[in-house]
């Protein structure tokens, strides 16, 4: 990766979970499920334009896709563990979430 | 058996995102990609987090639907024969940024509640 690529990719990784942590809950507190749907567009949609539309996240050549979603997942885990969340309680959910993702990837690879 | 929900919800999120987002974005550009978030993440979030299908326990770190979506996107490429190693520099840098961003958010959130507590 070039230096510029590292900078923009790092910035994307930083900003996405930060925004989610700061604001998502507020939309939901105020507007429940509707708030959640709106903030999905506001946060994820807007970040998508930056990360993937314009290309802040620089993908490798002939590489599997690295989605901005990774930043959300990893960043929020980091937040949790920084605040001393229980690793033991988190692991089962983590394992099954990852398995679900892998199976999704497998199913998707069968498209077209 | 709550983890059955975690597994299914995660799988659904991955499929929703990668099935349609690309098409919406290539047909409608930036605004198509934005709209894709409204429909796919709106629904995925409603299932995984609002309905609590992903089992996020009290006292555990938050496992966001983003994690299985990221896994789905990368594994999709691997299942199609692309080398995982090629994705690792991007993923590595992104992960480091994310860890910093998550910690920064924790620090800012803590400072906000400290301020509230001090009155």
Coordinates of C-alpha atoms in Angstrom, one line a residue:
Chain A
X1 CA 0.0 0.0 0.0
X2 CA 1.2 3.5 -0.7
X3 CA 1.5 6.0 2.1
X4 CA -1.5 7.9 0.9
X5 CA -3.5 4.7 0.8
X6 CA -2.5 3.9 4.4
X7 CA -3.6 7.4 5.5
X8 CA -7.1 7.3 3.9
X9 CA -7.7 3.7 4.9
X10 CA -6.7 4.4 8.5
X11 CA -8.9 7.5 8.6
X12 CA -11.9 5.4 7.4
X13 CA -11.2 2.8 10.0
X14 CA -11.1 5.5 12.7
X15 CA -14.1 7.5 11.7
X16 CA -16.7 4.8 11.1
X17 CA -16.9 3.2 14.5
X18 CA -16.4 6.6 16.2
X19 CA -19.5 8.0 14.5
X20 CA -21.5 4.8 15.3
X21 CA -20.6 4.9 18.9
X22 CA -21.4 8.5 19.4
X23 CA -24.7 8.9 17.5
X24 CA -26.5 5.7 16.6
X25 CA -27.9 5.1 20.1
X26 CA -29.3 8.7 20.1
X27 CA -31.4 8.2 17.0
X28 CA -32.8 4.9 18.4
X29 CA -33.5 6.4 21.9
X30 CA -35.5 9.2 20.3
X31 CA -37.2 7.4 17.4
X32 CA -36.9 3.6 18.2
X33 CA -36.9 1.4 15.2
X34 CA -37.6 4.2 12.8
X35 CA -34.6 6.1 14.2
X36 CA -32.5 3.0 13.7
X37 CA -33.4 2.8 10.0
X38 CA -32.8 6.5 9.4
X39 CA -29.4 6.4 11.2
X40 CA -28.5 3.4 9.1
X41 CA -28.8 5.6 6.0
X42 CA -27.2 8.6 7.6
X43 CA -24.2 6.9 9.1
X44 CA -23.6 3.8 6.9
X45 CA -24.8 5.4 3.7
X46 CA -22.8 8.6 4.1
X47 CA -19.7 6.7 5.2
X48 CA -20.1 4.4 2.3
X49 CA -19.8 7.3 -0.1
X50 CA -16.5 8.2 1.6
X51 CA -15.1 4.8 2.1
X52 CA -16.2 3.0 -1.1
X53 CA -17.8 5.4 -3.4
X54 CA -15.0 7.8 -3.4
X55 CA -12.5 5.2 -2.3
X56 CA -11.0 6.2 1.0
X57 CA -10.6 2.5 1.7
X58 CA -8.0 1.4 -0.8
X59 CA -8.5 -2.2 -1.8
X60 CA -5.7 -4.5 -2.8
X61 CA -5.1 -5.6 -6.4
X62 CA -7.1 -8.7 -7.2
X63 CA -8.0 -8.9 -3.6
X64 CA -11.1 -10.1 -1.7
X65 CA -13.2 -7.1 -0.7
X66 CA -12.5 -5.3 2.6
X67 CA -15.7 -3.6 3.6
X68 CA -16.0 -0.6 5.8
X69 CA -18.2 -2.9 7.9
X70 CA -15.0 -4.5 9.3
X71 CA -14.2 -1.1 10.9
X72 CA -17.6 -1.0 12.6
X73 CA -17.2 -4.5 13.9
X74 CA -13.6 -4.2 15.1
X75 CA -13.9 -0.7 16.4
X76 CA -17.0 -1.4 18.5
X77 CA -15.3 -4.5 20.0
X78 CA -12.3 -2.4 20.8
X79 CA -14.6 0.1 22.5
X80 CA -16.2 -2.7 24.6
X81 CA -12.9 -4.3 25.6
X82 CA -11.3 -0.9 26.4
X83 CA -14.2 -0.4 28.8
X84 CA -13.4 -3.8 30.4
X85 CA -16.2 -5.9 28.8
X86 CA -16.1 -9.6 29.6
X87 CA -14.1 -11.4 26.9
X88 CA -15.7 -14.7 28.0
X89 CA -19.2 -13.4 27.6
X90 CA -18.4 -12.0 24.2
X91 CA -16.7 -15.0 22.6
X92 CA -19.7 -17.2 21.8
X93 CA -21.5 -14.4 20.0
X94 CA -18.3 -13.5 18.2
X95 CA -17.8 -17.1 17.0
X96 CA -21.3 -17.5 15.7
X97 CA -21.4 -14.0 14.1
X98 CA -18.2 -14.9 12.2
X99 CA -19.5 -18.3 11.2
X100 CA -22.7 -16.6 9.9
X101 CA -20.6 -14.2 7.9
X102 CA -18.6 -17.0 6.3
X103 CA -21.7 -18.9 5.4
X104 CA -23.1 -15.7 3.9
X105 CA -19.9 -15.4 1.9
X106 CA -20.2 -18.9 0.7
X107 CA -23.9 -18.5 -0.4
X108 CA -23.1 -15.3 -2.2
X109 CA -20.2 -16.8 -4.1
X110 CA -22.8 -19.1 -5.7
X111 CA -24.6 -16.1 -7.3
X112 CA -24.1 -15.7 -11.0
Chain B
X1 CA -29.8 -21.6 21.5
X2 CA -29.6 -17.8 21.4
X3 CA -26.5 -18.3 19.2
X4 CA -28.6 -19.8 16.5
X5 CA -30.0 -16.3 16.2
X6 CA -26.6 -14.8 16.1
X7 CA -25.6 -17.1 13.3
X8 CA -28.8 -16.6 11.3
X9 CA -28.9 -12.8 11.8
X10 CA -25.3 -12.5 10.8
X11 CA -25.8 -14.6 7.7
X12 CA -28.8 -12.5 6.7
X13 CA -26.9 -9.2 7.2
X14 CA -24.1 -10.5 5.0
X15 CA -26.4 -11.7 2.3
X16 CA -28.6 -8.5 2.2
X17 CA -25.6 -6.2 1.9
X18 CA -23.7 -8.0 -0.8
X19 CA -26.5 -9.2 -2.9
X20 CA -27.8 -5.8 -3.9
X21 CA -25.5 -3.0 -2.9
X22 CA -23.1 -3.4 -5.8
X23 CA -25.9 -3.2 -8.3
X24 CA -27.5 -0.2 -6.7
X25 CA -24.1 1.6 -6.6
X26 CA -23.2 0.8 -10.2
X27 CA -26.6 1.8 -11.5
X28 CA -27.0 5.0 -9.4
X29 CA -23.5 6.0 -8.3
X30 CA -22.9 7.6 -4.9
X31 CA -26.6 8.1 -4.2
X32 CA -27.3 4.5 -5.1
X33 CA -24.8 3.4 -2.5
X34 CA -26.3 5.7 0.1
X35 CA -29.8 4.3 -0.6
X36 CA -28.4 0.8 -0.4
X37 CA -27.5 1.5 3.2
X38 CA -31.0 2.7 3.9
X39 CA -32.6 -0.5 2.7
X40 CA -30.0 -3.2 3.6
X41 CA -28.6 -1.9 6.8
X42 CA -32.0 -0.5 7.9
X43 CA -33.4 -4.0 7.6
X44 CA -30.3 -5.9 8.9
X45 CA -30.1 -3.6 11.9
X46 CA -33.8 -4.1 12.6
X47 CA -33.3 -7.9 12.6
X48 CA -29.9 -8.2 14.3
X49 CA -30.0 -5.4 16.9
X50 CA -33.5 -4.0 17.3
X51 CA -35.0 -7.4 17.4
X52 CA -31.9 -8.7 19.2
X53 CA -31.3 -11.6 17.0
X54 CA -27.6 -11.2 17.5
X55 CA -27.2 -12.1 21.1
X56 CA -25.4 -9.2 22.7
X57 CA -25.2 -9.9 26.4
X58 CA -24.9 -7.4 29.2
X59 CA -21.3 -7.1 30.2
X60 CA -20.1 -8.4 26.9
X61 CA -18.5 -6.3 24.2
X62 CA -20.9 -5.2 21.4
X63 CA -20.7 -7.6 18.5
X64 CA -22.0 -5.4 15.7
X65 CA -23.6 -6.7 12.5
X66 CA -20.7 -5.0 10.8
X67 CA -18.4 -7.8 11.8
X68 CA -20.2 -10.6 10.0
X69 CA -20.8 -8.3 7.0
X70 CA -17.1 -7.6 6.8
X71 CA -16.4 -11.3 7.1
X72 CA -19.0 -12.1 4.4
X73 CA -17.5 -9.6 1.9
X74 CA -14.0 -10.9 2.3
X75 CA -14.9 -14.6 2.4
X76 CA -17.1 -14.0 -0.7
X77 CA -13.9 -13.1 -2.5
X78 CA -12.0 -16.0 -1.1
X79 CA -14.7 -18.5 -2.1
X80 CA -14.4 -17.0 -5.6
X81 CA -10.7 -17.9 -5.6
X82 CA -9.1 -14.5 -4.7
X83 CA -6.1 -14.7 -2.4
X84 CA -6.8 -13.7 1.2
X85 CA -3.3 -12.4 1.6
X86 CA -4.0 -9.6 -0.9
X87 CA -6.7 -8.2 1.4
X88 CA -4.6 -8.2 4.5
X89 CA -2.8 -4.9 4.2
X90 CA -6.0 -3.1 3.7
X91 CA -7.7 -5.0 6.5
X92 CA -4.8 -4.5 8.8
X93 CA -4.6 -0.8 8.4
X94 CA -8.4 -0.5 8.6
X95 CA -8.4 -2.6 11.8
X96 CA -5.7 -0.4 13.4
X97 CA -7.7 2.7 12.5
X98 CA -10.9 1.1 13.9
X99 CA -9.2 0.1 17.2
X100 CA -8.0 3.7 17.6
X101 CA -11.5 5.1 16.7
X102 CA -13.3 2.7 19.1
X103 CA -10.9 3.6 21.9
X104 CA -11.3 7.3 21.1
X105 CA -15.0 7.0 21.2
X106 CA -14.8 5.3 24.6
X107 CA -12.6 8.1 25.9
X108 CA -14.9 10.8 24.6
X109 CA -18.0 9.0 26.0
X110 CA -16.4 8.6 29.4
X111 CA -15.4 12.2 29.4
X112 CA -19.0 13.2 28.7
X113 CA -20.4 11.2 31.6
X114 CA -17.6 12.4 33.9
X115 CA -18.7 15.9 33.1
X116 CA -22.4 15.1 33.8
X117 CA -21.4 13.5 37.1
X118 CA -19.5 16.5 38.1
X119 CA -22.5 18.6 37.3

